[in-house]
mmCIF file of C-alpha atoms in Angstrom:
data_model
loop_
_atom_site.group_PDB
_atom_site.id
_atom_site.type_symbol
_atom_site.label_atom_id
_atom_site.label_comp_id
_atom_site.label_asym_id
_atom_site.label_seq_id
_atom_site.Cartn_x
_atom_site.Cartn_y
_atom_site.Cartn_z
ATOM 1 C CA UNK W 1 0.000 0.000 0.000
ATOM 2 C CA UNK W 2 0.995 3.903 -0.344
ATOM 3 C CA UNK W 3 0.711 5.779 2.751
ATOM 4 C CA UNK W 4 -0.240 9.512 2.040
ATOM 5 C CA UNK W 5 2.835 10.697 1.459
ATOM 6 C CA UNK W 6 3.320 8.154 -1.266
ATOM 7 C CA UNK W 7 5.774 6.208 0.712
ATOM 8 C CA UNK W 8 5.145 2.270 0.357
ATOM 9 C CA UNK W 9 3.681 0.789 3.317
ATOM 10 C CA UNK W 10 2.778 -2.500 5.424
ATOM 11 C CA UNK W 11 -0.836 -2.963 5.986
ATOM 12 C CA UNK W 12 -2.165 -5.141 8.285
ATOM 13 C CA UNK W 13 -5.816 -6.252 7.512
ATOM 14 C CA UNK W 14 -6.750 -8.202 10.302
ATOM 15 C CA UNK W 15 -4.852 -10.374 12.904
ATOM 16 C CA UNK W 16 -5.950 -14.127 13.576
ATOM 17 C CA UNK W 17 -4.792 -15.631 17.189
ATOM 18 C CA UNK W 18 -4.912 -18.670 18.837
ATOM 19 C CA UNK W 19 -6.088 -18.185 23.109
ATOM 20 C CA UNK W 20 -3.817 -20.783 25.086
ATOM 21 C CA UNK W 21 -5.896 -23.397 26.762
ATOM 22 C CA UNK W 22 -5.579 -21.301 30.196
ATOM 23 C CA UNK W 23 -7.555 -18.592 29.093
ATOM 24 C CA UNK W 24 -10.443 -19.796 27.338
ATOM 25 C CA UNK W 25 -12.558 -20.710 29.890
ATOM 26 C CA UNK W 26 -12.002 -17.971 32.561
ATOM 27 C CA UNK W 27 -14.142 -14.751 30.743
ATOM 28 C CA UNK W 28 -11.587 -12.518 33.025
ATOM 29 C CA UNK W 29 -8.833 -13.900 31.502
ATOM 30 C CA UNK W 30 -10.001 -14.080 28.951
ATOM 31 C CA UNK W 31 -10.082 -10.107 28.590
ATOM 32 C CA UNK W 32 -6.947 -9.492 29.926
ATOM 33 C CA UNK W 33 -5.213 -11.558 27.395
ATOM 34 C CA UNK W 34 -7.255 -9.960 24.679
ATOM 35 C CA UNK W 35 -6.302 -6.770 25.531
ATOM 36 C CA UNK W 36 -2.609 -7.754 26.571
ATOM 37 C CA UNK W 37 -2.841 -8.410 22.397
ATOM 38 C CA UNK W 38 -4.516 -5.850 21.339
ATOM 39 C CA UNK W 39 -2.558 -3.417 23.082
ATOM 40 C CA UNK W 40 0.820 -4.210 20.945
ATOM 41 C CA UNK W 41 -0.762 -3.207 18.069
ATOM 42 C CA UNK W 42 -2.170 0.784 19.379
ATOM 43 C CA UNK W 43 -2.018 3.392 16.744
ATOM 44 C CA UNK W 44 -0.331 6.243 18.302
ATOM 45 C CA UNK W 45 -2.294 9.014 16.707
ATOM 46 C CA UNK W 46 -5.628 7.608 18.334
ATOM 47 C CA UNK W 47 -4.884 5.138 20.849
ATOM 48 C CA UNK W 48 -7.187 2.494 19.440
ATOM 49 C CA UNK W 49 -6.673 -0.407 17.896
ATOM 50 C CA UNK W 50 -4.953 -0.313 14.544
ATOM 51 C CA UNK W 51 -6.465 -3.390 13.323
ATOM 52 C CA UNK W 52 -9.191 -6.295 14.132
ATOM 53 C CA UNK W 53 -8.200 -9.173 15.937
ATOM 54 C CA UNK W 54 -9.726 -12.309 15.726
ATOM 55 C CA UNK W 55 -8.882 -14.565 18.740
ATOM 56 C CA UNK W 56 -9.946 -17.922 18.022
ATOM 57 C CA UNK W 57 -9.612 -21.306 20.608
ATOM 58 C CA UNK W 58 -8.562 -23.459 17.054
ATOM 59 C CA UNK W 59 -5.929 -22.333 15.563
ATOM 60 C CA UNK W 60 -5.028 -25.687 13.603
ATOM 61 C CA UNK W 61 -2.167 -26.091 10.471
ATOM 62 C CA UNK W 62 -1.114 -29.297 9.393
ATOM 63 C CA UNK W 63 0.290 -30.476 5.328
ATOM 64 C CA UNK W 64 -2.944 -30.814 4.465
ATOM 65 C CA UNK W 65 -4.500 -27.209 5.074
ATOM 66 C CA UNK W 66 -5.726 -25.218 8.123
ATOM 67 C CA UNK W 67 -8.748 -24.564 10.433
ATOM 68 C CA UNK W 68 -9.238 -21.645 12.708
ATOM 69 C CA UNK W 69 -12.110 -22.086 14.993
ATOM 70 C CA UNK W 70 -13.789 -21.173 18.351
ATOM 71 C CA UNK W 71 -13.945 -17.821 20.276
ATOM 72 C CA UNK W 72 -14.415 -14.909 17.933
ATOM 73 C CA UNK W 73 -14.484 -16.653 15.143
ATOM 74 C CA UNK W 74 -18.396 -17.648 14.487
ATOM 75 C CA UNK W 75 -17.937 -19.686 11.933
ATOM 76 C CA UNK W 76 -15.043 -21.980 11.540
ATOM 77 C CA UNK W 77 -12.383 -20.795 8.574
ATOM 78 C CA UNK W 78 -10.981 -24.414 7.032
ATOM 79 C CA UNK W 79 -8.481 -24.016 4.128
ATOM 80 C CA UNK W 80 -7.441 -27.516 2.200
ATOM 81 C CA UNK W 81 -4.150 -27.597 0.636
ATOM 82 C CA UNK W 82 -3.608 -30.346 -2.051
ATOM 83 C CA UNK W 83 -4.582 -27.792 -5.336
ATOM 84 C CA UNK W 84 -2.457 -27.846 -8.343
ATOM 85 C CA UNK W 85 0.812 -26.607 -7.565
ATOM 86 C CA UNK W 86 1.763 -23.812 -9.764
ATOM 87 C CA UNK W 87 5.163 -23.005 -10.576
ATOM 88 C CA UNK W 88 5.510 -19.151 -10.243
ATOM 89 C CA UNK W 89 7.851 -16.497 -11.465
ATOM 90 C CA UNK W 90 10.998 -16.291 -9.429
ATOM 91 C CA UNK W 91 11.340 -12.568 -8.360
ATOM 92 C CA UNK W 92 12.445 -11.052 -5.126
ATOM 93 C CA UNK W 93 10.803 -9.233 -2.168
ATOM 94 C CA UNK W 94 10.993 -5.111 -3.871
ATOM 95 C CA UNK W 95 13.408 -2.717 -1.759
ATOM 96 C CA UNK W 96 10.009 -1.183 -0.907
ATOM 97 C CA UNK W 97 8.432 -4.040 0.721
ATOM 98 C CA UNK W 98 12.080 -4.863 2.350
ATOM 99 C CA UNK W 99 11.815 -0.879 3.633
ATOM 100 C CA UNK W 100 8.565 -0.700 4.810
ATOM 101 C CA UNK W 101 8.982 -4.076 7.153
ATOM 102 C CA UNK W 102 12.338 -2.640 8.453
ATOM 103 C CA UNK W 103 10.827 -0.240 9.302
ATOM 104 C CA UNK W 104 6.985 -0.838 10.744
ATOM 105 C CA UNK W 105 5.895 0.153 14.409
ATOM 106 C CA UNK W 106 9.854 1.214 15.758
ATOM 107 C CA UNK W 107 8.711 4.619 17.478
ATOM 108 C CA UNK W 108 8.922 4.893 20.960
ATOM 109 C CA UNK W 109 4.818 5.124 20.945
ATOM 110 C CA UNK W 110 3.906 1.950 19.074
ATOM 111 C CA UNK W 111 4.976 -1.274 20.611
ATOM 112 C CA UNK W 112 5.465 -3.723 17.965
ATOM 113 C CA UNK W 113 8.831 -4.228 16.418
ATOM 114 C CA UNK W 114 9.552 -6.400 13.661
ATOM 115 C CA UNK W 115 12.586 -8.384 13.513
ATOM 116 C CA UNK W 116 11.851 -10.564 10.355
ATOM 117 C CA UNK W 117 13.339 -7.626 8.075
ATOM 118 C CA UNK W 118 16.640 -8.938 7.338
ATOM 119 C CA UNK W 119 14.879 -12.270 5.862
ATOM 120 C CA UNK W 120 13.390 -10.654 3.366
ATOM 121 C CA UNK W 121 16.382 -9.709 1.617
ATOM 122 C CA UNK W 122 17.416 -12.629 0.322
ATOM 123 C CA UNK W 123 13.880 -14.625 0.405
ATOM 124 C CA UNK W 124 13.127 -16.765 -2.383
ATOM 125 C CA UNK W 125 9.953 -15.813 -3.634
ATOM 126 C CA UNK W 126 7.668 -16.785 -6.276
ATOM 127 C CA UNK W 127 5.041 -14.565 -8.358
ATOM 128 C CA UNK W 128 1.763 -16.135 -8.893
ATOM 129 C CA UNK W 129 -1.324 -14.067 -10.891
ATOM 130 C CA UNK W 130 -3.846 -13.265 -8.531
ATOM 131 C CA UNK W 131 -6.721 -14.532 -10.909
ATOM 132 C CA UNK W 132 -5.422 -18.110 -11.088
ATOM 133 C CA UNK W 133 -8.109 -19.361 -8.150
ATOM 134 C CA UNK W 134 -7.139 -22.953 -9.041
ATOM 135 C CA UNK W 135 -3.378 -22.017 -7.822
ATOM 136 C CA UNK W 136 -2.610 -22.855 -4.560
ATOM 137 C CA UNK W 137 -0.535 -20.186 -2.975
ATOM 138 C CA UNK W 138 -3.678 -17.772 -3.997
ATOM 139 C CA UNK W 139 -6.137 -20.319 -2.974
ATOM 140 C CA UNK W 140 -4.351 -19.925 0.624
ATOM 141 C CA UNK W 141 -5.268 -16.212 0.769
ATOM 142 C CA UNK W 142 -8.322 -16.273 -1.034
ATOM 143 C CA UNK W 143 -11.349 -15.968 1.398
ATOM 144 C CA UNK W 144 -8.835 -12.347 2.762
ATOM 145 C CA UNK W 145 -9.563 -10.487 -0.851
ATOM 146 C CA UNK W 146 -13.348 -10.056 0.987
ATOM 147 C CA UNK W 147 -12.066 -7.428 3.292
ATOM 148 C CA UNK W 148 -9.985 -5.328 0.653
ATOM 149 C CA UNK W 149 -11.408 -2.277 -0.050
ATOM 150 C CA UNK W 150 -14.386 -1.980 -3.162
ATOM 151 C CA UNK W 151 -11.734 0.022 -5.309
ATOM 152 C CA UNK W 152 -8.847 -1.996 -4.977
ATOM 153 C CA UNK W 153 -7.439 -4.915 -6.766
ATOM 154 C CA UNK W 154 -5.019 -8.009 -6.146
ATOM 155 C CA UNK W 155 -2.420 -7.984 -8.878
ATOM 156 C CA UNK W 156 -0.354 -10.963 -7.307
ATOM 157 C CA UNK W 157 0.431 -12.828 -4.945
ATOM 158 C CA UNK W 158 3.941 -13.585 -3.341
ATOM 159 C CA UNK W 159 5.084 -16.507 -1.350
ATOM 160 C CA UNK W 160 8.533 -17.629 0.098
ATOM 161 C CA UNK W 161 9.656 -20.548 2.212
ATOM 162 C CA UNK W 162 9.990 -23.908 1.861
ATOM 163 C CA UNK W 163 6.274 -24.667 1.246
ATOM 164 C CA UNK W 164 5.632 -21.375 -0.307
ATOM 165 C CA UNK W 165 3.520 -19.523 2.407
ATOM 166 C CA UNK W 166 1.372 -16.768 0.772
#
């Protein structure tokens, strides 16, 4: 994404995560670990939350797909791997993309930091055309291009790793 000052930028659409056993069935710890959570990821201009969290009591991934499940999540999000495997165009991670993670949420303010940066550098990452639903690194993040915005459009989609991760 472009920020307004045209400067490329990580966006975060929504956060998925799994409540340890301890917490799901005590409501008041429950909260407390919600907002533990949700409190790493304040926007400093208005104190709220810069982004939905899910927090979900399944949070299963195994080689044949994944299911998230339970808590927030009213009905359960299941994912089967197994599609045609697509080969993909060999590219690499733009100096952009490697910018904007070096540099997301490292003010004094905002509490996240990310230290994944310097793997993106030299990632191995493949291309694949966001229209190719039978592909399945674009399967994978398929049932996320709801919750882009009406204007906007998916051009690709890029995955690195040994199992190519979208």
């Amino acid at each position: 994404a472009i920020d307004p000052k045209g400067e490329p930028s990580l966006v975060f659409i929504a956060a998925f995560q799994e409540v340890p056993l301890p917490f799901q069935n005590d409501p008041d710890l429950l909260a407390s670990y919600k907002k533990a959570v949700e409190d790493l990821a304040l926007d400093s201009r208005t104190g709220t939350t810069a982004y939905p969290h899910f927090f979900a009591f399944t949070f299963l991934i195994t080689e044949s797909g994944f299911r998230i499940s339970g808590g927030d999540v009213s009905e359960t999000i299941e994912i089967q791997t197994g599609s045609r495997y697509c080969e993909g165009e060999p590219v690499s991670f733009t100096q952009e993309f490697v910018l904007a993670n070096s540099l997301a949420y490292r003010s004094a303010i905002d509490k996240n930091i990310n230290f994944f940066n310097k793997d993106f550098i030299s990632a191995q990452v493949k291309s694949f055309p966001a229209d190719d639903d039978d592909c399945l690194p674009v399967q994978t993040i398929g049932f996320l291009l709801d919750l882009l915005p009406a204007e906007s459009a998916l051009e690709s989609v890029q995955a690195y790793g040994e199992n190519d991760k979208a």
